[in-house]
C-alpha angles and dihedrals in degrees: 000000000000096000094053091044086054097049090047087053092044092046097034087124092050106042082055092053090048101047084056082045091065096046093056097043086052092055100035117130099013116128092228090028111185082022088075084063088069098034100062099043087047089053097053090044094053085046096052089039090050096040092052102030104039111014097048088041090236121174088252097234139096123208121203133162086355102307130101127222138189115257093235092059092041097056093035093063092040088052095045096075085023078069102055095031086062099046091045098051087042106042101027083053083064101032089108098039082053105045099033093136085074079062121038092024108038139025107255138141106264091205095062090058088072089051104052088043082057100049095042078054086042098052084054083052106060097037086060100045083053081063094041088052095047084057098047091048090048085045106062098267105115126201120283145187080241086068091072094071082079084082093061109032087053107058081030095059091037098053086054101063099038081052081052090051100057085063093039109036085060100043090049094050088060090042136036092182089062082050096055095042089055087049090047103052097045083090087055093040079054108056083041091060128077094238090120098023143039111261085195091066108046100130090236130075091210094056108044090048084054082052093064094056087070103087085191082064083049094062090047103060091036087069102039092047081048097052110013117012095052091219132128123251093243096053094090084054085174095062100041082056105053090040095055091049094049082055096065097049095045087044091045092046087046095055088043093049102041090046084047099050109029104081085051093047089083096057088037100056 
């Protein structure tokens, strides 16, 4: 742990620099080139909007702790962290593979590969949660003391992913096969997790407490409670609690991982 802590301090410049370095590489060569990091994101939201207020005929609104909001607002503040939850896992998932000139060519920390593949994520990401909060202002939803929680579901959520990369980035450098799975079952992580729907109100307590064992499902509700829902982040204890649990193991099996695999990355790649 030390030692990772150590090459992010000593790299810190660089990390930063890199992190630019990917944004720019993703959007080389478009003609509208970081539009494309709204657009896309705008595209899926109006398709699952369309698809669940309109196509099915629903009645166009979600309630949720006795308030009701429009479907489009609803969806717009789940997609906002699934976007950078996807991109991370993915991505992150292929961050080595990507980058292994930083591994077999020059010396530089591996694990610092995984971070600045998150923050260049995480850049997109909050661009994109100043939009999502224009809208909600426009929209009716002033701002609130709530909205400060922002400021701890986002490093939280990405310290999260970078921690799940150090197991899977890895992983996925000695197998492609690990790689294409990850890529495979991010339909199926969607449809688990309450980005469309409200995992509070499932009609079922079981459910709803196996619900809480999806972190993804975490991030969600964080920042619904944050923008939309006006609760504290400690209110669901039980949550907080699993999730908080599910961050030191994935934080302790990333550090084991990452310490078991990274002398053999460079013969490997």
């Amino acid at each position: 742990m030390f030692t990772i802590f150590k090459e992010h301090k000593n790299f810190g410049k660089q990390i930063m620099l890199l992190a630019v370095n990917d944004l720019k590489k993703t959007y080389k060569g478009a003609a509208i080139g970081p539009l494309w990091a709204v657009i896309k994101p705008a595209f899926t939201l109006f398709v699952y909007w369309f698809a669940f207020s309109i196509g099915i005929k629903g009645n166009g609104s979600v309630e949720a702790f006795g308030q009701e909001f429009t479907r489009f607002i609803f969806l717009l503040v789940g997609f906002i962290p699934w976007f950078f939850i996807t991109d991370s896992i993915t991505l992150g998932a292929k961050s080595i593979r990507m980058n292994k000139q930083f591994v077999t060519k020059v010396s530089f920390p591996v694990s610092t590969i995984m971070t600045f593949t998150a923050i260049a994520r995480l850049m997109v990401h909050i661009f994109l949660a100043v939009i999502m909060y224009i809208i909600l202002v426009c929209s009716g939803y002033m701002p609130s003391v709530y909205n400060l929680q922002f400021f701890l579901y986002c490093p939280l959520m990405f310290m999260f992913f970078v921690a799940l990369t150090w197991s899977t980035a890895p992983m996925a450098a000695f197998s492609k096969d690990f790689e294409n799975m990850i890529v495979s079952i991010m339909s199926g992580i969607f449809w688990l997790s309450g980005i469309i729907y409200n995992s509070y109100d499932l009609g079922s307590k079981t459910l709803e407490n196996v619900m809480l064992f999806n972190p993804i499902n975490f991030f969600a509700n964080g920042y619904r409670n944050t923008f939309l829902y006006g609760r504290w982040f400690y209110q669901n204890e039980k949550e907080l609690i699993i999730f908080l649990a599910e961050f030191l193991i994935v934080f302790i099996l990333g550090l084991w991982n990452y310490k078991r695999l990274r002398k053999t990355l460079p013969d490997v790649l």
